[in-house]
Amino acid sequence: MMSWAAGFQARQSIRQSLWVVPLIGGVAGVVLSGIDLWIEGFIDLPPAWSYSGGTANSVLSAAAGSMVGLIGFVVTIGVLVVQMATGTLSPRFLRLWYRDRLQKLVLAAFTATFTFAFALLRHVESDSVPDLGVSLVGLAVSIDLVLLLLYFDRFVHALRPVAVAAAMAQAGLAIAAEDDGFSSSAGSFDNQAIRGEPDARIVAPRSGAVQDVDVAALVRSAAARGQVCVIPHTIGDFVTAGSVLMEVHGAASATELRRLCGMVSLGRERTIDQDPAFALRIMVDIAIRALSPAVNDPTTATQVLNHIGDLLLGIGCSDRAFRGTALDVGGQIRLVVRTRGWAEYLDVGVTEIRLYGATSPQICRRLRALLEDLRTGVPPERRAVVQFHLDALNRATDAAFADPSERALARMSDRQGLGATREGENSDARR
């Protein structure tokens, strides 16, 4: 039987492929042409909807040719997306762009129209014309043009750095808030059994990043056998072949160990599934690319910081992102997965931007406003870490600006970077 991990990889491949849905559309076009030819014998269209053999050939040929051209146009846009992602955004974003449903719908619609028109061409005779099919092809071409305009509008607007950052923030917040099977309750378990040596260790069959874990199946399996499974890796960690993938506390046969191994998916790179830190990683990549000397666009980095702050505040105010234990129905811990703490999320979100943007007053001011908002918004026990980063920002600002007036400007708090200060702060504060 296919393991859960193999099924997960298959689903990921289908979600990210650009040929599966268009292939289904092409097959659907052929099937619909057969249905249309069957219906043609039972209906009589008005004379206004009847076509001569030459007209039908011209319409169907033009439709089939135009669909091939439009498919090439969409492929060209895809190439431009790759260039934009590698030059302006983040290569990690491409993995999510491949999942775009509108893009697949457009390709499927074009392919279906092409195969539908091409299949009807074979049945056009001087005395026998599929009038309904020709009319449907005209309607399909009109719908395809509307889809093309929607896709072009999506391409123009959705690939701006700030739009990508907003999408990543929303995706990260959704992951941090979803019910993934982990519990914030400590539960009851034998501490010694987990802290001691495990009864068995499962090694990684190949190298790869931990992409996802079948929490429900692992809990059910461990509960049925009185086991506790420990995954000493965080979602997103890269595990080398032969290293420990999972520790099992409790007796387990070789067959059971292989089945448990199949409940952890390893892939070539991280995915956003169960990993809100990956959304942070993509946004930070966009921000520090904008801060590079070759680009020198701190305003884009400031806009990205808006959404980084939104995601960090959502993570910091919730316990779901920090949960790493899963309980069975009896309240016993059956699965323990290493998770990131608040300090790790904050490190990912602000450290590199602070380092690369320390010489930009706009970045220093916006980053300060972000950290002060976090210090106010997160629970009290998480504020010390925020203060640590504020202190680090102070040291970086003091080191970057020798002139007292410039230093005072850079140490202000401003949600717009440069242009708006908090209440009570104005240009007089620098004098």
XYZ file of N, CA, C and O in Angstrom, residues 53-175:
492
model
N -20.622 24.449 -44.651
C -19.420 23.677 -44.366
C -18.173 24.540 -44.345
O -17.291 24.388 -43.482
N -18.060 25.481 -45.288
C -16.885 26.351 -45.321
C -16.797 27.257 -44.114
O -15.720 27.471 -43.550
N -17.959 27.823 -43.722
C -17.965 28.697 -42.541
C -17.587 27.923 -41.286
O -16.796 28.395 -40.454
N -18.147 26.734 -41.128
C -17.832 25.922 -39.948
C -16.350 25.576 -39.895
O -15.713 25.645 -38.841
N -15.777 25.203 -41.077
C -14.348 24.914 -41.113
C -13.523 26.119 -40.706
O -12.544 26.001 -39.950
N -13.895 27.298 -41.209
C -13.139 28.517 -40.885
C -13.230 28.842 -39.392
O -12.220 29.176 -38.751
N -14.440 28.748 -38.827
C -14.620 29.078 -37.415
C -13.850 28.116 -36.519
O -13.121 28.522 -35.607
N -13.992 26.817 -36.790
C -13.329 25.827 -35.937
C -11.815 25.891 -36.080
O -11.085 25.751 -35.092
N -11.323 26.103 -37.310
C -9.877 26.204 -37.521
C -9.310 27.433 -36.817
O -8.244 27.378 -36.178
N -10.021 28.560 -36.929
C -9.560 29.775 -36.268
C -9.570 29.617 -34.757
O -8.644 30.080 -34.051
N -10.594 28.968 -34.221
C -10.673 28.765 -32.771
C -9.534 27.875 -32.285
O -8.871 28.168 -31.272
N -9.276 26.774 -33.000
C -8.201 25.867 -32.596
C -6.847 26.571 -32.659
O -6.025 26.458 -31.741
N -6.607 27.320 -33.724
C -5.334 28.031 -33.841
C -5.156 29.109 -32.782
O -4.064 29.279 -32.225
N -6.241 29.832 -32.492
C -6.139 30.894 -31.483
C -5.878 30.328 -30.098
O -5.161 30.929 -29.291
N -6.427 29.153 -29.804
C -6.190 28.544 -28.495
C -4.720 28.157 -28.325
O -4.140 28.323 -27.251
N -4.114 27.660 -29.397
C -2.688 27.340 -29.328
C -1.881 28.609 -29.052
O -0.950 28.615 -28.241
N -2.244 29.704 -29.731
C -1.548 30.968 -29.484
C -1.741 31.476 -28.063
O -0.796 31.981 -27.447
N -2.956 31.350 -27.517
C -3.209 31.821 -26.166
C -2.481 30.961 -25.132
O -2.016 31.471 -24.107
N -2.398 29.658 -25.394
C -1.631 28.804 -24.479
C -0.172 29.243 -24.471
O 0.467 29.318 -23.412
N 0.362 29.554 -25.634
C 1.733 30.071 -25.697
C 1.887 31.383 -24.955
O 2.924 31.629 -24.320
N 0.858 32.232 -24.992
C 0.905 33.507 -24.267
C 0.959 33.275 -22.762
O 1.728 33.931 -22.053
N 0.147 32.338 -22.274
C 0.156 32.033 -20.842
C 1.498 31.443 -20.426
O 2.028 31.760 -19.353
N 2.075 30.596 -21.269
C 3.398 30.042 -20.970
C 4.442 31.162 -20.901
O 5.337 31.153 -20.042
N 4.329 32.136 -21.782
C 5.254 33.280 -21.751
C 5.128 34.042 -20.441
O 6.129 34.451 -19.845
N 3.900 34.250 -19.981
C 3.697 34.903 -18.696
C 4.338 34.082 -17.580
O 4.953 34.628 -16.658
N 4.228 32.749 -17.673
C 4.863 31.901 -16.678
C 6.363 32.092 -16.631
O 6.978 32.105 -15.560
N 6.990 32.245 -17.814
C 8.429 32.499 -17.854
C 8.754 33.843 -17.203
O 9.743 33.981 -16.475
N 7.913 34.848 -17.455
C 8.132 36.154 -16.816
C 8.002 36.060 -15.306
O 8.728 36.731 -14.565
N 7.080 35.225 -14.828
C 6.926 35.036 -13.386
C 8.201 34.466 -12.787
O 8.671 34.905 -11.725
N 8.785 33.481 -13.470
C 10.037 32.898 -12.982
C 11.128 33.969 -12.917
O 11.884 34.050 -11.939
N 11.211 34.800 -13.937
C 12.217 35.860 -13.943
C 11.969 36.861 -12.818
O 12.909 37.308 -12.142
N 10.707 37.238 -12.606
C 10.393 38.185 -11.536
C 10.689 37.591 -10.170
O 11.219 38.255 -9.283
N 10.329 36.319 -9.992
C 10.522 35.684 -8.694
C 11.993 35.589 -8.343
O 12.387 35.806 -7.187
N 12.830 35.257 -9.317
C 14.254 35.115 -9.041
C 14.966 36.459 -8.960
O 16.012 36.564 -8.326
N 14.399 37.491 -9.598
C 15.065 38.784 -9.602
C 14.524 39.779 -8.609
O 15.277 40.607 -8.080
N 13.222 39.735 -8.322
C 12.597 40.742 -7.462
C 11.996 40.139 -6.209
O 12.088 40.742 -5.129
N 11.391 38.992 -6.319
C 10.704 38.393 -5.180
C 11.621 37.370 -4.510
O 12.717 37.683 -4.104
N 11.142 36.148 -4.381
C 11.924 35.083 -3.772
C 11.688 33.806 -4.563
O 10.540 33.493 -4.895
N 12.733 33.044 -4.885
C 12.517 31.774 -5.586
C 11.589 30.832 -4.828
O 10.932 29.993 -5.438
N 11.538 30.966 -3.497
C 10.630 30.126 -2.706
C 9.174 30.388 -3.051
O 8.315 29.521 -2.858
N 8.875 31.579 -3.561
C 7.492 31.913 -3.888
C 6.978 31.115 -5.083
O 5.776 30.896 -5.216
N 7.874 30.659 -5.952
C 7.442 29.929 -7.146
C 6.659 28.680 -6.787
O 5.717 28.304 -7.489
N 7.038 28.024 -5.706
C 6.343 26.808 -5.298
C 4.866 27.091 -5.039
O 4.008 26.225 -5.273
N 4.554 28.287 -4.566
C 3.164 28.652 -4.299
C 2.481 29.178 -5.565
O 1.277 28.979 -5.750
N 3.243 29.844 -6.421
C 2.653 30.347 -7.669
C 2.197 29.194 -8.553
O 1.189 29.287 -9.257
N 2.922 28.079 -8.534
C 2.524 26.936 -9.340
C 1.153 26.392 -8.926
O 0.506 25.692 -9.696
N 0.733 26.694 -7.700
C -0.560 26.201 -7.222
C -1.724 27.094 -7.641
O -2.876 26.780 -7.347
N -1.458 28.197 -8.292
C -2.503 29.170 -8.600
C -3.628 28.516 -9.404
O -3.415 27.975 -10.504
N -4.829 28.536 -8.869
C -5.964 27.847 -9.489
C -6.435 28.531 -10.759
O -6.833 27.862 -11.720
N -6.392 29.861 -10.779
C -6.842 30.569 -11.977
C -5.936 30.240 -13.156
O -6.405 30.070 -14.292
N -4.649 30.155 -12.912
C -3.712 29.814 -13.985
C -4.029 28.445 -14.579
O -4.059 28.265 -15.798
N -4.314 27.480 -13.719
C -4.638 26.135 -14.199
C -5.987 26.107 -14.894
O -6.177 25.395 -15.889
N -6.947 26.895 -14.375
C -8.259 26.957 -15.019
C -8.157 27.543 -16.413
O -8.798 27.054 -17.358
N -7.345 28.577 -16.577
C -7.171 29.202 -17.889
C -6.556 28.211 -18.870
O -7.029 28.051 -20.010
N -5.493 27.519 -18.444
C -4.856 26.545 -19.326
C -5.816 25.405 -19.679
O -5.850 24.940 -20.825
N -6.595 24.956 -18.694
C -7.550 23.877 -18.951
C -8.636 24.333 -19.915
O -9.052 23.568 -20.805
N -9.134 25.561 -19.749
C -10.177 26.075 -20.645
C -9.658 26.193 -22.073
O -10.348 25.821 -23.040
N -8.442 26.698 -22.234
C -7.871 26.826 -23.582
C -7.671 25.446 -24.222
O -7.972 25.249 -25.396
N -7.164 24.506 -23.434
C -6.922 23.164 -23.976
C -8.236 22.477 -24.341
O -8.341 21.812 -25.376
N -9.243 22.645 -23.481
C -10.548 22.031 -23.761
C -11.161 22.619 -25.023
O -11.739 21.882 -25.857
N -11.063 23.926 -25.197
C -11.611 24.555 -26.404
C -10.880 24.061 -27.647
O -11.499 23.797 -28.690
N -9.556 23.925 -27.534
C -8.775 23.438 -28.684
C -9.193 22.026 -29.080
O -9.478 21.761 -30.259
N -9.234 21.110 -28.128
C -9.577 19.724 -28.466
C -11.030 19.596 -28.919
O -11.344 18.787 -29.798
N -11.915 20.405 -28.338
C -13.321 20.378 -28.743
C -13.469 20.816 -30.200
O -14.137 20.160 -31.011
N -12.807 21.937 -30.544
C -12.897 22.446 -31.913
C -12.222 21.497 -32.895
O -12.744 21.238 -33.997
N -11.064 20.963 -32.516
C -10.335 20.076 -33.417
C -11.111 18.775 -33.662
O -11.123 18.257 -34.776
N -11.753 18.268 -32.599
C -12.536 17.043 -32.761
C -13.742 17.265 -33.664
O -14.127 16.375 -34.461
N -14.353 18.429 -33.597
C -15.511 18.710 -34.456
C -15.108 18.890 -35.910
O -15.913 18.627 -36.819
N -13.867 19.358 -36.145
C -13.417 19.576 -37.522
C -13.495 18.291 -38.346
O -13.754 18.332 -39.565
N -13.290 17.169 -37.713
C -13.297 15.902 -38.438
C -14.683 15.529 -38.949
O -14.821 14.660 -39.814
N -15.716 16.173 -38.413
C -17.086 15.792 -38.759
C -17.808 16.874 -39.566
O -19.029 16.822 -39.718
N -17.062 17.830 -40.067
C -17.661 18.872 -40.901
C -17.661 18.395 -42.349
O -16.597 18.127 -42.932
N -18.831 18.257 -42.924
C -18.994 17.882 -44.329
C -19.813 18.952 -45.036
O -20.432 19.806 -44.393
N -19.806 18.885 -46.332
C -20.564 19.892 -47.085
C -22.061 19.815 -46.802
O -22.774 20.829 -46.843
N -22.543 18.605 -46.510
C -23.969 18.432 -46.243
C -24.265 18.078 -44.792
O -25.399 17.748 -44.439
N -23.255 18.129 -43.938
C -23.438 17.774 -42.519
C -22.511 18.642 -41.672
O -21.283 18.489 -41.719
N -23.113 19.545 -40.916
C -22.343 20.486 -40.098
C -22.849 20.412 -38.650
O -24.067 20.499 -38.431
N -21.970 20.250 -37.660
C -22.392 20.277 -36.247
C -22.671 21.713 -35.808
O -21.828 22.368 -35.166
N -23.870 22.198 -36.166
C -24.179 23.609 -35.913
C -24.093 23.964 -34.430
O -23.568 25.023 -34.070
N -24.625 23.106 -33.562
C -24.583 23.392 -32.125
C -23.134 23.469 -31.642
O -22.770 24.360 -30.862
N -22.297 22.556 -32.114
C -20.898 22.553 -31.693
C -20.171 23.814 -32.129
O -19.382 24.378 -31.367
N -20.433 24.275 -33.356
C -19.783 25.495 -33.838
C -20.197 26.693 -32.976
O -19.377 27.542 -32.616
N -21.479 26.752 -32.623
C -21.951 27.840 -31.768
C -21.311 27.767 -30.386
O -20.928 28.789 -29.805
N -21.199 26.532 -29.863
C -20.578 26.369 -28.557
C -19.105 26.757 -28.577
O -18.579 27.295 -27.593
N -18.423 26.496 -29.676
C -17.023 26.905 -29.795
C -16.913 28.429 -29.742
O -16.021 28.983 -29.076
N -17.815 29.118 -30.426
C -17.807 30.583 -30.350
C -18.030 31.080 -28.941
O -17.371 32.029 -28.487
N -18.973 30.440 -28.224
C -19.211 30.822 -26.831
C -17.987 30.528 -25.970
O -17.602 31.341 -25.111
N -17.357 29.369 -26.202
C -16.181 28.998 -25.422
C -15.030 29.980 -25.640
O -14.320 30.353 -24.699
N -14.835 30.422 -26.876
C -13.780 31.390 -27.162
C -14.045 32.704 -26.419
O -13.124 33.331 -25.879
N -15.300 33.119 -26.366
C -15.639 34.346 -25.643
C -15.331 34.204 -24.153
O -14.758 35.112 -23.529
N -15.701 33.059 -23.583
C -15.405 32.819 -22.169
C -13.900 32.773 -21.932
O -13.390 33.307 -20.939
N -13.170 32.154 -22.865
C -11.718 32.072 -22.725
C -11.075 33.454 -22.723
O -10.104 33.706 -21.988
N -11.596 34.352 -23.536
C -11.045 35.711 -23.561
C -11.276 36.426 -22.233
O -10.402 37.156 -21.750
N -12.445 36.211 -21.640
C -12.709 36.800 -20.318
C -11.742 36.229 -19.283
O -11.176 36.962 -18.461
N -11.543 34.908 -19.323
C -10.596 34.279 -18.393
C -9.183 34.812 -18.598
O -8.430 35.007 -17.638
N -8.820 35.052 -19.860
C -7.496 35.589 -20.142
C -7.325 36.981 -19.529
O -6.272 37.289 -18.952
N -8.350 37.816 -19.636
C -8.273 39.147 -19.038
C -8.169 39.065 -17.517
O -7.409 39.814 -16.895
N -8.946 38.147 -16.917
C -8.847 37.965 -15.463
C -7.453 37.490 -15.059
O -6.889 37.939 -14.066
N -6.898 36.586 -15.844
C -5.566 36.069 -15.542
C -4.520 37.161 -15.693
O -3.607 37.281 -14.871
N -4.639 37.958 -16.750
C -3.677 39.044 -16.948
C -3.770 40.057 -15.809
O -2.753 40.557 -15.313
N -5.004 40.365 -15.398
C -5.185 41.276 -14.265
C -4.554 40.692 -13.002
O -3.907 41.411 -12.233
N -4.720 39.395 -12.796
C -4.115 38.727 -11.652
C -2.590 38.799 -11.727
O -1.906 39.061 -10.731
N -2.058 38.583 -12.903
C -0.612 38.614 -13.087
C -0.051 39.997 -12.786
O 0.986 40.134 -12.130
N -0.737 41.026 -13.261
C -0.232 42.393 -13.082
C -0.281 42.824 -11.618
O 0.647 43.456 -11.109
N -1.367 42.470 -10.915
C -1.556 42.976 -9.559
C -1.032 42.058 -8.469
O -0.537 42.532 -7.441
N -1.134 40.756 -8.675
C -0.813 39.832 -7.585
C 0.674 39.576 -7.426
O 1.086 38.995 -6.415
N 1.484 39.997 -8.387
C 2.915 39.724 -8.296
C 3.728 40.934 -7.850
O 4.954 40.912 -7.938
N 3.070 41.964 -7.392
C 3.810 43.047 -6.754
C 4.346 42.561 -5.411
O 3.697 41.752 -4.736
N 5.526 42.991 -4.992
C 6.085 42.509 -3.719
C 5.141 42.667 -2.540
O 5.014 41.766 -1.709
N 4.427 43.793 -2.468
C 3.532 44.001 -1.333
C 2.340 43.057 -1.408
O 1.844 42.582 -0.369
N 1.871 42.737 -2.625
C 0.755 41.792 -2.758
C 1.186 40.386 -2.362
O 0.438 39.656 -1.706
N 2.393 40.004 -2.738
C 2.913 38.695 -2.329
C 3.065 38.634 -0.820
O 2.718 37.636 -0.181
N 3.570 39.717 -0.229
C 3.729 39.751 1.230
C 2.377 39.628 1.932
O 2.254 38.913 2.933
N 1.360 40.317 1.417
C 0.035 40.222 2.021
C -0.516 38.802 1.923
O -1.099 38.281 2.883
N -0.310 38.163 0.772
C -0.786 36.783 0.607
C -0.054 35.836 1.552
O -0.655 34.927 2.131
N 1.245 36.036 1.716
C 2.016 35.181 2.614
C 1.588 35.383 4.071
O 1.509 34.418 4.845
N 1.311 36.619 4.450
C 0.862 36.880 5.815
C -0.478 36.193 6.080
O -0.678 35.580 7.138
N -1.396 36.282 5.134
C -2.694 35.621 5.302
C -2.543 34.111 5.386
O -3.182 33.452 6.210
N -1.671 33.548 4.531
C -1.455 32.103 4.563
C -0.825 31.678 5.886
O -1.227 30.663 6.480
N 0.149 32.427 6.355
C 0.791 32.101 7.623
C -0.168 32.186 8.798
O -0.146 31.330 9.690
N -1.008 33.212 8.819
C -1.991 33.344 9.892
C -3.002 32.206 9.861
O -3.421 31.707 10.914
N -3.390 31.783 8.661
C -4.336 30.665 8.550
C -3.725 29.382 9.087
O -4.392 28.593 9.771
N -2.447 29.156 8.803
C -1.786 27.947 9.293
C -1.647 27.994 10.806
O -1.882 27.003 11.507
